[in-house]
Short mmCIF file of C-alpha atoms in Angstrom, two decimals:
data_model
loop_
_atom_site.label_atom_id
_atom_site.label_comp_id
_atom_site.label_asym_id
_atom_site.label_seq_id
_atom_site.Cartn_x
_atom_site.Cartn_y
_atom_site.Cartn_z
CA MET U 261 -11.36 -150.26 358.46
CA ASP U 262 -10.65 -151.25 355.17
CA PRO U 263 -11.55 -154.94 353.40
CA VAL U 264 -8.29 -155.63 352.20
CA ALA U 265 -6.16 -154.96 354.64
CA GLY U 266 -7.64 -153.77 358.32
CA MET U 267 -5.27 -151.89 358.57
CA PHE U 268 -7.13 -147.94 356.97
CA PRO U 269 -9.58 -145.63 358.14
CA TRP U 270 -12.91 -147.08 355.79
CA ASN U 271 -15.83 -145.24 354.70
CA VAL U 272 -19.38 -146.89 353.67
CA GLU U 273 -21.72 -144.97 352.34
CA PHE U 274 -25.38 -146.23 351.95
CA LEU U 275 -27.88 -143.45 350.56
CA LEU U 276 -32.10 -145.33 350.54
CA PHE U 277 -35.20 -144.62 347.85
CA ILE U 278 -38.49 -145.46 349.71
CA ASP U 279 -40.86 -146.03 347.00
CA ASP U 280 -44.65 -147.24 349.44
CA LEU U 281 -46.49 -147.86 346.69
CA ARG U 282 -44.38 -150.00 344.47
CA GLU U 283 -43.24 -150.71 347.63
CA ILE U 284 -39.14 -151.52 347.02
CA GLU U 285 -36.66 -150.01 348.43
CA VAL U 286 -33.32 -149.08 346.26
CA VAL U 287 -29.30 -148.73 348.37
CA GLY U 288 -26.85 -147.18 346.46
CA VAL U 289 -23.86 -147.92 348.01
CA ALA U 290 -19.75 -146.80 347.73
CA LYS U 291 -16.56 -147.35 349.55
CA GLY U 292 -13.70 -145.74 349.83
CA GLN U 293 -11.41 -143.83 352.18
CA ALA U 294 -12.06 -142.09 355.04
CA ASN U 295 -10.29 -139.15 356.32
CA SER U 296 -11.41 -140.07 360.29
CA ALA U 297 -7.83 -138.76 362.09
CA TYR U 298 -7.57 -138.07 365.76
CA HIS U 299 -4.22 -136.70 367.27
CA LEU U 300 -3.90 -135.91 372.04
CA ALA U 301 -1.71 -132.83 371.08
CA GLN U 302 0.47 -131.67 373.78
CA ASP U 303 1.16 -128.19 373.21
CA TRP U 304 -0.51 -125.17 370.33
CA ALA U 305 2.95 -126.70 367.42
CA ALA U 306 1.54 -129.96 367.82
CA ALA U 307 -2.06 -129.37 366.91
CA GLU U 308 -0.86 -127.76 363.57
CA ARG U 309 0.58 -129.49 363.43
CA PHE U 310 -1.59 -131.93 363.18
CA ALA U 311 -4.56 -130.27 361.61
CA ARG U 312 -2.57 -129.28 358.50
CA GLU U 313 -1.57 -133.14 357.97
CA ALA U 314 -5.65 -133.71 359.06
CA GLY U 315 -6.77 -131.47 355.81
CA PHE U 316 -7.80 -129.31 357.90
CA PRO U 317 -9.62 -126.65 356.91
CA GLU U 318 -10.68 -128.37 354.10
CA HIS U 319 -11.41 -131.29 356.05
CA GLN U 320 -13.48 -129.40 360.13
CA LEU U 321 -12.69 -130.47 363.26
CA ALA U 322 -14.00 -131.11 367.02
CA LEU U 323 -11.20 -130.56 369.87
CA ARG U 324 -12.34 -131.90 373.59
CA PRO U 325 -10.30 -130.89 376.29
CA GLU U 326 -7.94 -134.22 378.29
CA GLY U 327 -9.18 -136.93 375.60
CA GLU U 328 -11.22 -138.84 373.14
CA ASN U 329 -14.10 -139.50 375.86
CA ASP U 330 -14.25 -136.22 377.26
CA PRO U 331 -18.30 -135.02 377.11
CA ARG U 332 -16.99 -131.60 376.54
CA ILE U 333 -16.41 -131.29 372.57
CA ARG U 334 -16.09 -128.76 369.74
CA LYS U 335 -17.31 -129.60 366.74
CA GLY U 336 -17.54 -127.17 363.11
CA ILE U 337 -13.83 -125.97 363.24
CA ALA U 338 -13.77 -124.00 360.55
CA ALA U 339 -10.96 -121.25 360.35
CA TRP U 340 -7.71 -120.95 362.43
CA PRO U 341 -8.49 -118.10 364.23
CA GLU U 342 -11.75 -120.41 365.22
CA LEU U 343 -8.94 -123.55 365.81
CA GLU U 344 -7.04 -121.52 368.04
CA ALA U 345 -9.44 -119.52 370.58
CA ALA U 346 -11.00 -123.35 370.87
CA TYR U 347 -7.42 -124.68 371.24
CA ALA U 348 -6.93 -122.24 374.36
CA SER U 349 -10.43 -122.92 375.88
CA ALA U 350 -9.86 -126.51 375.38
CA ALA U 351 -6.41 -126.71 376.81
CA ALA U 352 -7.31 -124.10 379.88
CA GLN U 353 -9.56 -126.25 380.31
CA SER U 354 -7.87 -129.99 380.34
CA ALA U 355 -6.05 -130.85 384.00
CA SER U 356 -3.38 -132.12 381.63
CA GLY U 357 -2.37 -129.15 379.31
CA ARG U 358 -3.24 -131.83 376.09
CA VAL U 359 -6.47 -131.71 373.57
CA PHE U 360 -7.48 -134.30 372.06
CA LEU U 361 -8.26 -133.30 368.09
CA GLU U 362 -10.51 -134.78 365.27
CA VAL U 363 -11.36 -134.95 361.66
CA ASP U 364 -15.17 -133.90 362.37
CA LEU U 365 -16.82 -136.67 360.64
CA ARG U 366 -19.71 -135.23 360.11
CA ALA U 367 -20.42 -135.25 356.39
CA HIS U 368 -21.26 -131.29 355.76
CA ALA U 369 -17.73 -130.63 357.16
CA ASN U 370 -15.41 -134.23 356.31
CA PRO U 371 -15.37 -133.53 352.04
CA THR U 372 -14.36 -137.30 351.80
CA ARG U 373 -17.50 -139.20 352.62
CA MET U 374 -18.29 -135.72 350.44
CA GLU U 375 -17.21 -137.87 347.43
CA ASN U 376 -18.57 -141.47 349.43
CA ILE U 377 -22.22 -139.69 349.35
CA ARG U 378 -21.37 -138.59 345.60
CA LEU U 379 -20.56 -141.50 344.59
CA ALA U 380 -23.06 -143.96 346.29
CA ALA U 381 -25.27 -141.19 344.82
CA GLU U 382 -24.60 -142.28 341.44
CA ASP U 383 -24.71 -145.49 342.64
CA LEU U 384 -27.86 -144.73 343.44
CA ALA U 385 -29.13 -142.83 339.73
CA LYS U 386 -27.78 -145.67 338.23
CA LYS U 387 -29.99 -148.62 340.29
CA LEU U 388 -33.02 -146.14 339.83
CA ARG U 389 -33.15 -146.31 336.17
CA SER U 390 -32.36 -149.06 335.35
CA HIS U 391 -35.79 -150.98 335.43
CA CYS U 392 -37.37 -154.63 334.96
CA PRO U 393 -38.10 -156.22 331.57
CA VAL U 394 -41.19 -157.77 333.14
CA CYS U 395 -42.95 -155.09 335.86
CA GLY U 396 -40.71 -151.94 335.03
CA VAL U 397 -40.19 -151.76 338.23
CA PRO U 398 -36.40 -149.16 338.65
CA GLY U 399 -34.25 -151.33 340.90
CA PHE U 400 -33.08 -153.77 338.26
CA TRP U 401 -29.24 -154.44 339.20
CA LEU U 402 -26.20 -157.38 340.28
CA ILE U 403 -28.18 -159.41 343.31
CA GLU U 404 -25.44 -162.29 342.94
CA ARG U 405 -22.44 -163.26 341.88
CA VAL U 406 -21.51 -166.97 340.49
CA ALA U 407 -18.10 -168.05 341.12
CA GLY U 408 -16.57 -171.46 338.48
CA LEU U 409 -14.71 -169.93 336.09
CA PRO U 410 -12.03 -172.11 334.92
CA CYS U 411 -8.91 -172.29 336.32
CA SER U 412 -6.67 -170.77 332.51
CA ASP U 413 -3.89 -174.29 333.79
CA CYS U 414 -6.47 -177.11 335.07
CA GLY U 415 -9.97 -176.67 334.04
CA THR U 416 -11.15 -176.52 337.52
CA PRO U 417 -13.93 -173.66 338.81
CA THR U 418 -12.30 -170.68 340.69
CA ARG U 419 -12.92 -168.58 342.90
CA GLU U 420 -13.10 -166.80 340.07
CA THR U 421 -16.85 -164.82 339.19
CA CYS U 422 -18.19 -167.17 335.43
CA ALA U 423 -21.21 -165.25 335.04
CA GLU U 424 -23.43 -161.78 336.83
CA ILE U 425 -27.12 -162.86 337.93
CA HIS U 426 -29.90 -158.54 337.55
CA GLY U 427 -32.71 -159.57 339.35
CA CYS U 428 -35.69 -157.66 340.61
CA ARG U 429 -36.74 -157.74 344.01
CA LYS U 430 -40.77 -157.00 343.75
CA CYS U 431 -41.25 -159.41 340.21
CA GLY U 432 -38.23 -161.50 341.06
CA HIS U 433 -37.51 -162.12 337.98
CA ARG U 434 -33.91 -162.23 337.22
CA VAL U 435 -31.32 -162.76 334.04
CA THR U 436 -27.86 -164.89 333.82
CA HIS U 437 -24.73 -162.56 332.54
CA GLU U 438 -22.06 -164.76 331.09
CA ARG U 439 -19.22 -163.13 332.13
CA ILE U 440 -17.49 -161.89 328.98
CA GLY U 441 -13.74 -161.44 327.43
CA ARG U 442 -11.93 -163.56 330.43
CA GLN U 443 -13.25 -167.14 330.07
CA TYR U 444 -10.11 -168.34 332.23
CA ALA U 445 -9.18 -167.49 335.76
CA ASP U 446 -5.73 -167.23 336.26
CA PRO U 447 -3.95 -170.22 338.04
CA GLY U 448 -3.12 -168.27 341.32
CA ARG U 449 -6.55 -167.91 341.93
CA CYS U 450 -6.96 -171.34 341.88
CA ASP U 451 -6.86 -173.42 344.79
CA TYR U 452 -5.51 -176.85 342.96
CA CYS U 453 -2.88 -175.10 341.71
CA ASN U 454 -2.47 -173.12 344.03
CA PRO U 455 -3.26 -173.96 347.70
#
């Protein structure tokens, strides 16, 4: 679920670069919406409607007779004739006639995941291009945010970021960058002005 409201499907992708010679690991991360829709269809019309709403055929589907826990699953359905045949087969296997349809979450079958993986790869590439100024090892990147940006009304330190610390996971070198731009936090973010 999304980290703000906890109401929407959310996807986090990690790409890990391991350099055994330098004994480092650099991680690329991307977070974003997920397409993990599912539906228990009573008939073909409901299944067809769900497929359109789920972004089929760009997003491939998986089907199971009966429900989400049925072990008889068919994945990678990527065309309308294939979906119709798979639906008919699953409905024939189902005691109730119902068929559980879901978006195939495997990366090659899910363009939403593909996009998040692309963003994770970009993040990883940026980190690999950022070298430590002391030892030259890649992955010199943000490791910590420092709270304490003062409130514009009362001057009390807030939870807003006032500085970022970039560091090397190999030699431990750190550089603190003060926040550029905003010098004060909005009073709405102040625990004293807006408890």
